[in-house]
mmCIF file of C-alpha atoms and ligand atoms in Angstrom:
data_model
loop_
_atom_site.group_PDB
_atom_site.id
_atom_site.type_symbol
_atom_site.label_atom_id
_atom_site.label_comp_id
_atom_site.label_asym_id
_atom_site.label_seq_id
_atom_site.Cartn_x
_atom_site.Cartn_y
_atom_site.Cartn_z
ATOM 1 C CA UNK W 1 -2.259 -25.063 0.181
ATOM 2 C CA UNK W 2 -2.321 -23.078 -3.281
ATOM 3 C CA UNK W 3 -4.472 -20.432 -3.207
ATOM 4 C CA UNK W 4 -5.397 -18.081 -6.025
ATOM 5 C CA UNK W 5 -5.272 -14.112 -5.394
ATOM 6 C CA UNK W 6 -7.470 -11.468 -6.838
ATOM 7 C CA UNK W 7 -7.023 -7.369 -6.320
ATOM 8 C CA UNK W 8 -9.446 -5.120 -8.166
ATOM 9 C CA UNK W 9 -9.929 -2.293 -5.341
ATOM 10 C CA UNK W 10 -8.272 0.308 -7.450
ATOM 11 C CA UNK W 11 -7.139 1.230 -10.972
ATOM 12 C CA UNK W 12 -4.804 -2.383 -10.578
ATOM 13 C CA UNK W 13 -5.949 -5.258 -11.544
ATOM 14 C CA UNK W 14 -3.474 -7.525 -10.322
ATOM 15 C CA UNK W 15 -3.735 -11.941 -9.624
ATOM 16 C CA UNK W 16 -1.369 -14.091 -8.069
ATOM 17 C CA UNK W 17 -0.834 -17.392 -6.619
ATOM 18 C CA UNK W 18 0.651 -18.678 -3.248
ATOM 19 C CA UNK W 19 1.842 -22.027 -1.742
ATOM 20 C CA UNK W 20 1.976 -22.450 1.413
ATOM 21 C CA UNK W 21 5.387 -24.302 1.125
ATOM 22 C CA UNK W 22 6.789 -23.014 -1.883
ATOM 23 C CA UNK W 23 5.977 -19.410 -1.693
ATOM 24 C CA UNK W 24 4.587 -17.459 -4.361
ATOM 25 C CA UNK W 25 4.440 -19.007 -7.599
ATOM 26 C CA UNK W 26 3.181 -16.670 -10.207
ATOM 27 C CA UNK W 27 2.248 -12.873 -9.947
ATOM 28 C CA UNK W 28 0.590 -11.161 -12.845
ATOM 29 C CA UNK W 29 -0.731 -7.555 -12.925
ATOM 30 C CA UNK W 30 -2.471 -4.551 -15.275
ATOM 31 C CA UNK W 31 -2.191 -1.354 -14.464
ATOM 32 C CA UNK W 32 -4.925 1.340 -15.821
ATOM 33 C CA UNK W 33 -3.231 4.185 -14.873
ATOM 34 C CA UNK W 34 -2.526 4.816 -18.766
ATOM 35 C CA UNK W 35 -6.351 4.907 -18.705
ATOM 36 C CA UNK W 36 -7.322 7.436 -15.841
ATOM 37 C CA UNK W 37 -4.551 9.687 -16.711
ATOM 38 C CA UNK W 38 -6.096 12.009 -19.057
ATOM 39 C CA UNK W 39 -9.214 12.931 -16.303
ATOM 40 C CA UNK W 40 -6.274 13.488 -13.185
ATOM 41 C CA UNK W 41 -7.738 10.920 -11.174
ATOM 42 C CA UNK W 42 -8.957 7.260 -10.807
ATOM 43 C CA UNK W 43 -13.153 7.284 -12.732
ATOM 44 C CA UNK W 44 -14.504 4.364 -10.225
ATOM 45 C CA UNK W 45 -16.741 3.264 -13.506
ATOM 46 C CA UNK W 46 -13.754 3.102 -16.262
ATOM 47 C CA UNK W 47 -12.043 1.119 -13.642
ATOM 48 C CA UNK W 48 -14.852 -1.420 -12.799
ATOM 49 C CA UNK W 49 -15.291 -1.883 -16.223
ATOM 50 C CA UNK W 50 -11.816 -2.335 -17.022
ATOM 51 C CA UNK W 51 -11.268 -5.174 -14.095
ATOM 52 C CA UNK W 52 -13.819 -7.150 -15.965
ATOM 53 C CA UNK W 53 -11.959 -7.035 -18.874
ATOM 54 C CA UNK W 54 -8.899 -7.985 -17.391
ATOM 55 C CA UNK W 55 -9.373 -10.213 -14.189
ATOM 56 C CA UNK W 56 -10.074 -13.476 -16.256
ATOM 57 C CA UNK W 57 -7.301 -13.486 -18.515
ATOM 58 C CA UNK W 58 -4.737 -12.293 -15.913
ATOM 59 C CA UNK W 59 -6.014 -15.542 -14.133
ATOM 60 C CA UNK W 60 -4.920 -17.769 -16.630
ATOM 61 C CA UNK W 61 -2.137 -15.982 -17.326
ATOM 62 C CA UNK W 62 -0.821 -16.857 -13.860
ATOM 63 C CA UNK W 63 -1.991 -20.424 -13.983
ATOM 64 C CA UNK W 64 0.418 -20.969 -16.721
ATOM 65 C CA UNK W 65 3.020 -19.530 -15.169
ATOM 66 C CA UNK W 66 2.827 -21.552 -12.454
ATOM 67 C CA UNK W 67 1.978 -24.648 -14.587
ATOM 68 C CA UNK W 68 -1.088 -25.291 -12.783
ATOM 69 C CA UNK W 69 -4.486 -27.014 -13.359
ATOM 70 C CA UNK W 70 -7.762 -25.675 -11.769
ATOM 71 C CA UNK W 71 -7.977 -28.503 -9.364
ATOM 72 C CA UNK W 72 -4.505 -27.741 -8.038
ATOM 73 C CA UNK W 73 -5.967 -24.632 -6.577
ATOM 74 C CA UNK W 74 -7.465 -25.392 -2.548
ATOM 75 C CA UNK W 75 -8.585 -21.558 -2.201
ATOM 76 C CA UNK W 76 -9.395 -18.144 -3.898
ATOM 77 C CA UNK W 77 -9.222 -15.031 -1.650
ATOM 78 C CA UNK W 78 -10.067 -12.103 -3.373
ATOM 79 C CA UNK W 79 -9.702 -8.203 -1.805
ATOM 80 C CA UNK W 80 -13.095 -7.148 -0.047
ATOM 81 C CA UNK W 81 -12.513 -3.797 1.151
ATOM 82 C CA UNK W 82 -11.551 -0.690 1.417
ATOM 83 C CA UNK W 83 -11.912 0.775 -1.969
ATOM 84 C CA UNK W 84 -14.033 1.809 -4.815
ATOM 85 C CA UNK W 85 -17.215 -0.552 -4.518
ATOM 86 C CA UNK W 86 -18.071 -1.494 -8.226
ATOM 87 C CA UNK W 87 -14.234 -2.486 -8.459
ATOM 88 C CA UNK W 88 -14.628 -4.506 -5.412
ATOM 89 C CA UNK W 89 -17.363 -6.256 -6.813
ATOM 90 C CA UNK W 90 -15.698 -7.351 -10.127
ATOM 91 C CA UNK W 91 -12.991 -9.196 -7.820
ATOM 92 C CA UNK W 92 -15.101 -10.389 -5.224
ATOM 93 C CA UNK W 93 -17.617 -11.940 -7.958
ATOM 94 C CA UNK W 94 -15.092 -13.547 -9.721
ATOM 95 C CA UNK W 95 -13.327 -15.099 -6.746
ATOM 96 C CA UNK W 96 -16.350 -15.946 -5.234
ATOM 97 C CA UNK W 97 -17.747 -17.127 -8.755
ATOM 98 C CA UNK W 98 -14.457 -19.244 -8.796
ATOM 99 C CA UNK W 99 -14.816 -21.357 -5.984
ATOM 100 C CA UNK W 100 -18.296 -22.161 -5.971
ATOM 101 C CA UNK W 101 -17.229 -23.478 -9.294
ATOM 102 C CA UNK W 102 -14.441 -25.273 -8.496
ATOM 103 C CA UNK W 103 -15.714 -26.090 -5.068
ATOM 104 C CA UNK W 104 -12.977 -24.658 -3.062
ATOM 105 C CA UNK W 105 -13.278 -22.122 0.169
ATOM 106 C CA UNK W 106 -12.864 -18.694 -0.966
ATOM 107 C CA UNK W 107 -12.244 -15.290 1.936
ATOM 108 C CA UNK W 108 -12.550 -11.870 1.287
ATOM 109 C CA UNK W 109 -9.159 -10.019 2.090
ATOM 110 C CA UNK W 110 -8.813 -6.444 3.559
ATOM 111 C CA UNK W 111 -6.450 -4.591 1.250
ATOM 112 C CA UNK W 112 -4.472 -2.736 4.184
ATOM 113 C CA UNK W 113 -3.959 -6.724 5.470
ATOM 114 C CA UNK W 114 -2.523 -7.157 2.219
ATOM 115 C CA UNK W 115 -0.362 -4.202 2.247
ATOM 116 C CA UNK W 116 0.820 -5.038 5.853
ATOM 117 C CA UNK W 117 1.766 -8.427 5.233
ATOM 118 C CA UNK W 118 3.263 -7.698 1.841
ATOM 119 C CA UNK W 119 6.941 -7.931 3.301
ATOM 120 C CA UNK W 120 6.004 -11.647 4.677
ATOM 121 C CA UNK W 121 6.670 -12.373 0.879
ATOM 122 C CA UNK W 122 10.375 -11.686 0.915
ATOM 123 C CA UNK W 123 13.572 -13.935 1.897
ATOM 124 C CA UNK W 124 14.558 -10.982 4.770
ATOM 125 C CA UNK W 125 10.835 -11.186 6.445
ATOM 126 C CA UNK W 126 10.103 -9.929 10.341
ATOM 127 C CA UNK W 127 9.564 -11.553 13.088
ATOM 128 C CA UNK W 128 6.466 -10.457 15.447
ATOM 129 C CA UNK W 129 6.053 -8.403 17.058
ATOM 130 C CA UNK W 130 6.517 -5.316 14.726
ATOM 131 C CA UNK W 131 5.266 -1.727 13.859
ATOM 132 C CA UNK W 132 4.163 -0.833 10.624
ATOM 133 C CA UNK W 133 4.103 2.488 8.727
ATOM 134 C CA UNK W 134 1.431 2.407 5.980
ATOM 135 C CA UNK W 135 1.648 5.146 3.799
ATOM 136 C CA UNK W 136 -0.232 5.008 0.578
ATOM 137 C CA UNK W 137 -2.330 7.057 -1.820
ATOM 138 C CA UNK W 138 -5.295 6.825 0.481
ATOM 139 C CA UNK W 139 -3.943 6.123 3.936
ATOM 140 C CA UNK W 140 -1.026 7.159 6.524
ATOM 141 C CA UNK W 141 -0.846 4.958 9.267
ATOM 142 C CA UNK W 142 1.180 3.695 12.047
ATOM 143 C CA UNK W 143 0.251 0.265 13.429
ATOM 144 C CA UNK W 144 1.293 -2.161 16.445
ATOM 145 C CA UNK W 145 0.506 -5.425 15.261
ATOM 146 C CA UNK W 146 1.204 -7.737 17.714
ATOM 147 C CA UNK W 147 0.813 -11.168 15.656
ATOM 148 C CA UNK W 148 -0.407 -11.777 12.472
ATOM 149 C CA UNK W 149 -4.075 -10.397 12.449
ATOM 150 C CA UNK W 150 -4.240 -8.545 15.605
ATOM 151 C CA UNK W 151 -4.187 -4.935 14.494
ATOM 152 C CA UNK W 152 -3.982 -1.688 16.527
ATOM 153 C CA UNK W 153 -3.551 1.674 14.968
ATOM 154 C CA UNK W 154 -1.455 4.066 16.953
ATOM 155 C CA UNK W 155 -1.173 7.103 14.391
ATOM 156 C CA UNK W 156 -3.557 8.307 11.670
ATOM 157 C CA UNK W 157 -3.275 10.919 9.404
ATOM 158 C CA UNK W 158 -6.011 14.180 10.318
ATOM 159 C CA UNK W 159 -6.381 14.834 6.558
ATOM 160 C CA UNK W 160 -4.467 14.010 3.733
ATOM 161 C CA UNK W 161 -2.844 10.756 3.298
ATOM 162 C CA UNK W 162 0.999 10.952 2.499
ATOM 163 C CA UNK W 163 0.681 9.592 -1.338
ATOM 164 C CA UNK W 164 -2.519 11.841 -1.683
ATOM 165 C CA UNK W 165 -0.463 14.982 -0.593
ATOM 166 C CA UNK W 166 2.638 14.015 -3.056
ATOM 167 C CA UNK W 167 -0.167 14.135 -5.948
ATOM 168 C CA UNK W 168 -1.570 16.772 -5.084
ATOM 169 C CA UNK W 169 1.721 18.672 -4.966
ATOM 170 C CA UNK W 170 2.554 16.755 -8.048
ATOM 171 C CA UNK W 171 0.113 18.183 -9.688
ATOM 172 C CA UNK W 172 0.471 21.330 -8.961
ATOM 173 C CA UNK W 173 4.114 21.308 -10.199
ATOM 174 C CA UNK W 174 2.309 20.190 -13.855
ATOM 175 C CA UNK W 175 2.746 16.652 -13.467
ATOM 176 C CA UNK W 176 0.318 13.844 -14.294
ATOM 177 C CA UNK W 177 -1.674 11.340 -11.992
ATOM 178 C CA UNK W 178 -0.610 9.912 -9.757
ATOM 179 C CA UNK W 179 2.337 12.030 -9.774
ATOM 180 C CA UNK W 180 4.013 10.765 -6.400
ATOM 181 C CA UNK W 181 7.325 8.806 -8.279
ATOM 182 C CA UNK W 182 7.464 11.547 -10.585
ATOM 183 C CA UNK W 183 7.769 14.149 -7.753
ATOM 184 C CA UNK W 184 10.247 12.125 -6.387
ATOM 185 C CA UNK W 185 12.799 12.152 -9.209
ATOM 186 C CA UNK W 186 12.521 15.686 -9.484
ATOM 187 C CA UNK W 187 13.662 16.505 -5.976
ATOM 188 C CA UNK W 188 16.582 14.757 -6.904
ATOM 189 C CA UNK W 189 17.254 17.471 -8.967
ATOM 190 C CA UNK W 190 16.083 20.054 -6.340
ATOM 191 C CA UNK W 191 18.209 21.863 -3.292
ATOM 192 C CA UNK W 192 16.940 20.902 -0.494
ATOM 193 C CA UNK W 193 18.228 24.426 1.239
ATOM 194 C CA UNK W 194 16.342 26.680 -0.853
ATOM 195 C CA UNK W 195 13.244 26.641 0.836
ATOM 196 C CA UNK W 196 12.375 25.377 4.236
ATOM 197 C CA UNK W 197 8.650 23.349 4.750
ATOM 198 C CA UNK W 198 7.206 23.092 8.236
ATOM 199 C CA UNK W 199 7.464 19.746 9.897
ATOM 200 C CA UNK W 200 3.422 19.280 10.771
ATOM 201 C CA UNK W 201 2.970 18.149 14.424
ATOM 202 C CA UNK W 202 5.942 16.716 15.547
ATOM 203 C CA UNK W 203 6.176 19.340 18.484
ATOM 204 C CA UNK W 204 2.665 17.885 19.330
ATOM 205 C CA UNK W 205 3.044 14.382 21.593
ATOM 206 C CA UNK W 206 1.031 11.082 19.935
ATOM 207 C CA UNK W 207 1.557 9.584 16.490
ATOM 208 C CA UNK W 208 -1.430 11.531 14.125
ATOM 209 C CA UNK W 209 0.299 12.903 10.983
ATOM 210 C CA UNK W 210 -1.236 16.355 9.242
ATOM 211 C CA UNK W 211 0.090 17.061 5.770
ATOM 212 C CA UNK W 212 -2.348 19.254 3.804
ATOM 213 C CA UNK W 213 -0.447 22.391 5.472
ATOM 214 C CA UNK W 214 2.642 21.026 3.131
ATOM 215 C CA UNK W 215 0.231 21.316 0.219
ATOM 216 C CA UNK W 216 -0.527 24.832 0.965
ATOM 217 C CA UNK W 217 2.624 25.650 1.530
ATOM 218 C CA UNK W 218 3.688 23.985 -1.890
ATOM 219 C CA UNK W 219 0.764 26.277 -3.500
ATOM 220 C CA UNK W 220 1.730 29.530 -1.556
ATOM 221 C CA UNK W 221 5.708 29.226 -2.650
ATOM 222 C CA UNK W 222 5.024 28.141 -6.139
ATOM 223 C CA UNK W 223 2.740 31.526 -6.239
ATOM 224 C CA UNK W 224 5.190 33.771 -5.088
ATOM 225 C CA UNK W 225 8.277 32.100 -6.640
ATOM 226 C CA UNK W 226 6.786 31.268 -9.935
ATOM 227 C CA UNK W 227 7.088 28.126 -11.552
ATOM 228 C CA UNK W 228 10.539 27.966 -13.110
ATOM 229 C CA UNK W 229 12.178 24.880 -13.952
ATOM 230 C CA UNK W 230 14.905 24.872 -10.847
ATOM 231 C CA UNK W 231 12.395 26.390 -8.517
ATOM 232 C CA UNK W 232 10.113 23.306 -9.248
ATOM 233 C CA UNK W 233 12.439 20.922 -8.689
ATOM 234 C CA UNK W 234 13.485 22.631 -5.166
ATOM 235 C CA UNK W 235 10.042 22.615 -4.085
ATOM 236 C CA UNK W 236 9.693 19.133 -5.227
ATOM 237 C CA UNK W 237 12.650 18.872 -2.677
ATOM 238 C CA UNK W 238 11.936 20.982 0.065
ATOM 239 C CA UNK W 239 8.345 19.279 0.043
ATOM 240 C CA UNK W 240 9.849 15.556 0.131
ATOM 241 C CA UNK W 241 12.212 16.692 2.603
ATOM 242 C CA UNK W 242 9.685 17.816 5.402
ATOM 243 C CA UNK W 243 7.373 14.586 4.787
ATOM 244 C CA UNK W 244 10.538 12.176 5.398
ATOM 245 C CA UNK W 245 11.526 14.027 8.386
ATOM 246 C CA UNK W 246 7.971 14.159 9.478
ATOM 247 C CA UNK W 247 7.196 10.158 8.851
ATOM 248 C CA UNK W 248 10.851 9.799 10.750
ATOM 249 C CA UNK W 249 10.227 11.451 13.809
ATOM 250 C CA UNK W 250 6.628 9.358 14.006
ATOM 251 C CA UNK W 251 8.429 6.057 13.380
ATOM 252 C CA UNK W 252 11.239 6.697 16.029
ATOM 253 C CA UNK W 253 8.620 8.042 18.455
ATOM 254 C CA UNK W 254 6.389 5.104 17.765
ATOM 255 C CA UNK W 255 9.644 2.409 18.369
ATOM 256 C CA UNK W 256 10.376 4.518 21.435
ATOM 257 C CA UNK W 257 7.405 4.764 23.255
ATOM 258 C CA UNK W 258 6.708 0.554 22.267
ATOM 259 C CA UNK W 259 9.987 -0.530 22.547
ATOM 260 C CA UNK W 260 9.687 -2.698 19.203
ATOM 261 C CA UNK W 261 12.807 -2.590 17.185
ATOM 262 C CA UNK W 262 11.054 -3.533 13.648
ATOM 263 C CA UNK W 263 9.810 -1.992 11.390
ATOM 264 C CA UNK W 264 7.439 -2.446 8.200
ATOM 265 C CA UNK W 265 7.022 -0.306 5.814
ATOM 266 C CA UNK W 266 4.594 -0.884 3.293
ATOM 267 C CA UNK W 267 2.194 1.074 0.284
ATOM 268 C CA UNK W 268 2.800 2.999 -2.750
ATOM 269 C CA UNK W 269 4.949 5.924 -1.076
ATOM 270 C CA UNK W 270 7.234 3.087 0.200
ATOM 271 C CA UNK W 271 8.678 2.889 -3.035
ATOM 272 C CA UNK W 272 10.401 6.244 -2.459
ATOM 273 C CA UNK W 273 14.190 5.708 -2.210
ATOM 274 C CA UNK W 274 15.118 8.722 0.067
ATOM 275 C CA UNK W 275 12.311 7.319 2.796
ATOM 276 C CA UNK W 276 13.833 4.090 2.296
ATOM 277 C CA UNK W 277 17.238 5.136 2.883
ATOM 278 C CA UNK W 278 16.621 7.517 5.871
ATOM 279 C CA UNK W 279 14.614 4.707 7.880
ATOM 280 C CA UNK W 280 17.530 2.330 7.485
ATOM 281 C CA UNK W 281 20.003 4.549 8.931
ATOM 282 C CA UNK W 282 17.550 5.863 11.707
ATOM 283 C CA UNK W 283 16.612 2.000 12.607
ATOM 284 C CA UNK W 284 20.179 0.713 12.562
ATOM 285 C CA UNK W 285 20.485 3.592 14.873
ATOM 286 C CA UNK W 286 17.903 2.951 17.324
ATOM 287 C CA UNK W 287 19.629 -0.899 17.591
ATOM 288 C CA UNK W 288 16.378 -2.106 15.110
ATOM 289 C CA UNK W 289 15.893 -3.122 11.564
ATOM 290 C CA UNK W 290 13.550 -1.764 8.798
ATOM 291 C CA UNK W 291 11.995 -4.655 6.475
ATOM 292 C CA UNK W 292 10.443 -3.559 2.661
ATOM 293 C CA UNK W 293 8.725 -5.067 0.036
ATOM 294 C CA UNK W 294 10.324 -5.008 -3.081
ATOM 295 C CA UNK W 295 9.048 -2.630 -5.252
ATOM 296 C CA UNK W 296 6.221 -4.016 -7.080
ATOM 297 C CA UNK W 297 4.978 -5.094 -3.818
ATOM 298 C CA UNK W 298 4.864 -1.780 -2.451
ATOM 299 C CA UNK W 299 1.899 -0.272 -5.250
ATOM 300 C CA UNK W 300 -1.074 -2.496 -5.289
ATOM 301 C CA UNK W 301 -0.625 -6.473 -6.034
ATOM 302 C CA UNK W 302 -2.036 -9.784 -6.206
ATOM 303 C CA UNK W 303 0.163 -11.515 -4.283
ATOM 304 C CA UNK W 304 -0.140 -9.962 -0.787
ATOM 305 C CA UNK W 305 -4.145 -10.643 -1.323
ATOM 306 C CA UNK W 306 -3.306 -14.531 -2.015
ATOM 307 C CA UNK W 307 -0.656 -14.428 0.454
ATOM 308 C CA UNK W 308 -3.078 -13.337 3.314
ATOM 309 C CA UNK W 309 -5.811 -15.301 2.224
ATOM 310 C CA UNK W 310 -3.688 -18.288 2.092
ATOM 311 C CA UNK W 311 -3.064 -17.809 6.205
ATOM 312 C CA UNK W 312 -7.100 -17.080 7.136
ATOM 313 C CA UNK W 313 -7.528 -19.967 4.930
ATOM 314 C CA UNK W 314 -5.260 -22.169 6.511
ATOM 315 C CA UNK W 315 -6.764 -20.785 10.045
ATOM 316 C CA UNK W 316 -9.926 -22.561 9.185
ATOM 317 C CA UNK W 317 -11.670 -19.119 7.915
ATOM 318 C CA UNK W 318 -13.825 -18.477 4.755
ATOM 319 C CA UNK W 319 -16.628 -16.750 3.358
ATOM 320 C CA UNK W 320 -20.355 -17.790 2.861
ATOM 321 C CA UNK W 321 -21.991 -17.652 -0.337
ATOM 322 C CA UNK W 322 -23.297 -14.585 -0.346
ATOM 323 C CA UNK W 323 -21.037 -12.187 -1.829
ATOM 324 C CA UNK W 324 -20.093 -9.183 0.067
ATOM 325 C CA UNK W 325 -17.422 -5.849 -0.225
ATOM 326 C CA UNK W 326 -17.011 -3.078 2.230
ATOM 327 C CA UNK W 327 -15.852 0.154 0.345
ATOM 328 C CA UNK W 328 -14.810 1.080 4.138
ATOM 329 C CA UNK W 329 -13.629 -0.970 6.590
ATOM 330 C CA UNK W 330 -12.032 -0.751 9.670
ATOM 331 C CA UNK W 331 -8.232 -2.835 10.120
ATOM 332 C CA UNK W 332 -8.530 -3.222 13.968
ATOM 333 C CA UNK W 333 -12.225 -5.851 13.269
ATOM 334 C CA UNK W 334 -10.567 -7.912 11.622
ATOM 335 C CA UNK W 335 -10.847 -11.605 13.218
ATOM 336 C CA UNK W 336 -7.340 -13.022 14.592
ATOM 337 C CA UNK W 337 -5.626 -16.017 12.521
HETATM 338 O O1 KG4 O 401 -0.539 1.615 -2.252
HETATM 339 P P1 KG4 O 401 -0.792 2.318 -3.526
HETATM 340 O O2 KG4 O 401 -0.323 1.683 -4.814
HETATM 341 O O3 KG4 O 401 -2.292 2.588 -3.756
HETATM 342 C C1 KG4 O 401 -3.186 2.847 -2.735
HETATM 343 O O4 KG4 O 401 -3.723 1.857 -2.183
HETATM 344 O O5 KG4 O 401 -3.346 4.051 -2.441
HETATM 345 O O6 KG4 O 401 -0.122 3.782 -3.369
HETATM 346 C C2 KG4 O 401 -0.146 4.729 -4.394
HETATM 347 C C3 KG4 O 401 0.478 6.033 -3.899
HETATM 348 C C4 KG4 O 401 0.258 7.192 -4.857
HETATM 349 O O7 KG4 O 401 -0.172 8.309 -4.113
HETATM 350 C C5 KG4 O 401 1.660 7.408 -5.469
HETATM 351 O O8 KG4 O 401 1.876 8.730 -5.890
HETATM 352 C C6 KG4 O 401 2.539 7.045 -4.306
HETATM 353 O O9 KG4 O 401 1.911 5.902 -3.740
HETATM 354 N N1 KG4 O 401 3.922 6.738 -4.713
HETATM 355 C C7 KG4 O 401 5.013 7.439 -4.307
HETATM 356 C C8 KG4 O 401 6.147 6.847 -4.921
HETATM 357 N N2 KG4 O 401 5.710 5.806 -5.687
HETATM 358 C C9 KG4 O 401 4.351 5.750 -5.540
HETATM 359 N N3 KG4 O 401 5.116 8.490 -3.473
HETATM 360 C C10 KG4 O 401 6.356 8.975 -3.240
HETATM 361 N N4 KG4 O 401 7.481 8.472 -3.792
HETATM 362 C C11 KG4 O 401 7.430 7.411 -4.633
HETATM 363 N N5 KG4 O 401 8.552 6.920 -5.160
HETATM 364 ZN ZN1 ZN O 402 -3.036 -0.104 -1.965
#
């Protein structure tokens, strides 16, 4: 089955299409970040507006990549929720739009699904069962999934999500939105001894994760260190340090206390190198193995929305004609496949 992909739930516009038996064929994306930049944060109505421009022609963009006609495409899943709800509805519509046209089945995707599954789209992909850390700009998550589709969140974040709390610190080191990767290099740069963060609620038992005390801490050293070149940097690393030690601890906890030995990681802050690195050597450790994404497959995509539309297709599930988005949306209703 070849199924088209559409994600519009953000400021990325991004289209794809899977094969069942050959993988993923063609991935195409815009991002609009270049756009949202100047007001610090993502304008829900620039973006809508800006998925319409762009959905359509990344579509046939990607059907000439793969070298496909319309009629070689059995399915169009499209992301559905969470997110912004005028950006939903430019994807949905079109997908929707698409295969009442074509007269193919068409499924509304949840974009955490997506996100979760993403590493199904490498060569090195886990087995089930697995845990998986989701840690983007919006969410911080720990989740047991015990086969594809059955979802059961084990740790949440009380406030800020991780990515959300590297942009916010971001920002207040005077870089621009989304300021996450930027903060990232900079700790590079940074000693990691200067100053020390606290490590929120890992002497507490469970999996929740807190991180707008990091913020505040961020804040409160920047105002009585001042804002010097070196002493940004070594906040930048002092602040990166405590949130990798903090998603650590969770992770081993939650392999611990389940016994599963894998782990996913996948969202935006996955792209962070040092994380990466420091979950490898603590899995290898614990007898286990961490599975990524690459990269572009971390940050928002269309192929993990084709990808898991392509399986709930294939499961005999699909939408009615009525076109519907759910700006929120809980992971653990989703149906099994
Ligand atoms: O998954 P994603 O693309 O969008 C959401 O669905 O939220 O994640 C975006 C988030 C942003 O907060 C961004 O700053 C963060 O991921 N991010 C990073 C890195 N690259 C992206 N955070 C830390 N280190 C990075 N290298
Ligand atoms: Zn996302």
């Amino acid at each position: 089955m070849q199924v088209l992909g559409i994600e519009t739930s953000c400021d990325e516009t991004g289209v794809a299409i899977y094969d069942s038996e050959k993988g993923l064929l063609a991935h195409t994306l815009y991002s609009q970040i270049g756009m949202h930049v100047e007001y610090g944060g993502v304008v829900p109505e620039l973006a809508s507006r800006d998925h319409v421009r762009k959905t359509l022609p990344l579509i046939e963009e990607a059907m000439q990549i793969a070298g496909l006609l319309r009629q070689d495409i059995q399915g169009v899943a499209y992301t559905a929720g969470p997110g912004l709800v005028g950006a939903l509805m430019v994807g949905a519509t079109i997908g929707r739009s698409i295969g009442f046209a074509w007269k193919v089945p068409t499924m509304g995707v949840h974009h955490m699904e997506g996100h979760l599954l993403a590493p199904m789209l490498e060569e090195n992909r886990p087995e089930f069962p697995f845990i998986a850390l989701l840690v983007s700009g919006g969410h911080t998550q720990l989740v047991k999934v015990a086969r594809m589709g059955s979802y059961e969140i084990i740790g949440d974040t009380l406030d800020d999500a991780v990515g959300e709390a590297f942009d916010k610190t971001a920002k207040l080191l005077g870089m621009g939105y989304p300021g996450g990767a930027a903060l990232s290099a900079l700790a590079e740069q940074g000693d990691i001894k200067r100053f020390r963060f606290p490590r929120p609620m890992i002497d507490r038992p469970g999996l929740d994760f807190s991180f707008s005390g990091l913020k505040t801490f961020a804040v409160n050293t920047a105002a009585t260190q001042g804002l010097d070149e070196q002493t940004k940097a070594d906040i930048a690393a002092a602040f990166q340090e405590a949130v990798i030690d903090t998603l650590l601890i969770k992770c081993r906890r939650a392999i611990q206390q389940t016994g599963w030995k894998r782990l996913i990681v996948a969202g935006g802050v996955g792209a962070n190198r040092v994380l990466r690195q420091r979950l490898q050597t603590m899995l290898a450790n614990e007898g286990g193995a961490v599975y990524f994404p690459r990269h572009e497959f971390c940050t928002d995509n269309g192929a993990m929305i084709a990808y898991v539309g392509c399986q709930r297709l294939l499961a005999g599930q699909q939408d009615g004609l009525e076109i519907q988005v759910y700006p929120r949306w809980a992971l653990e209703s989703l149906p099994p496949i």
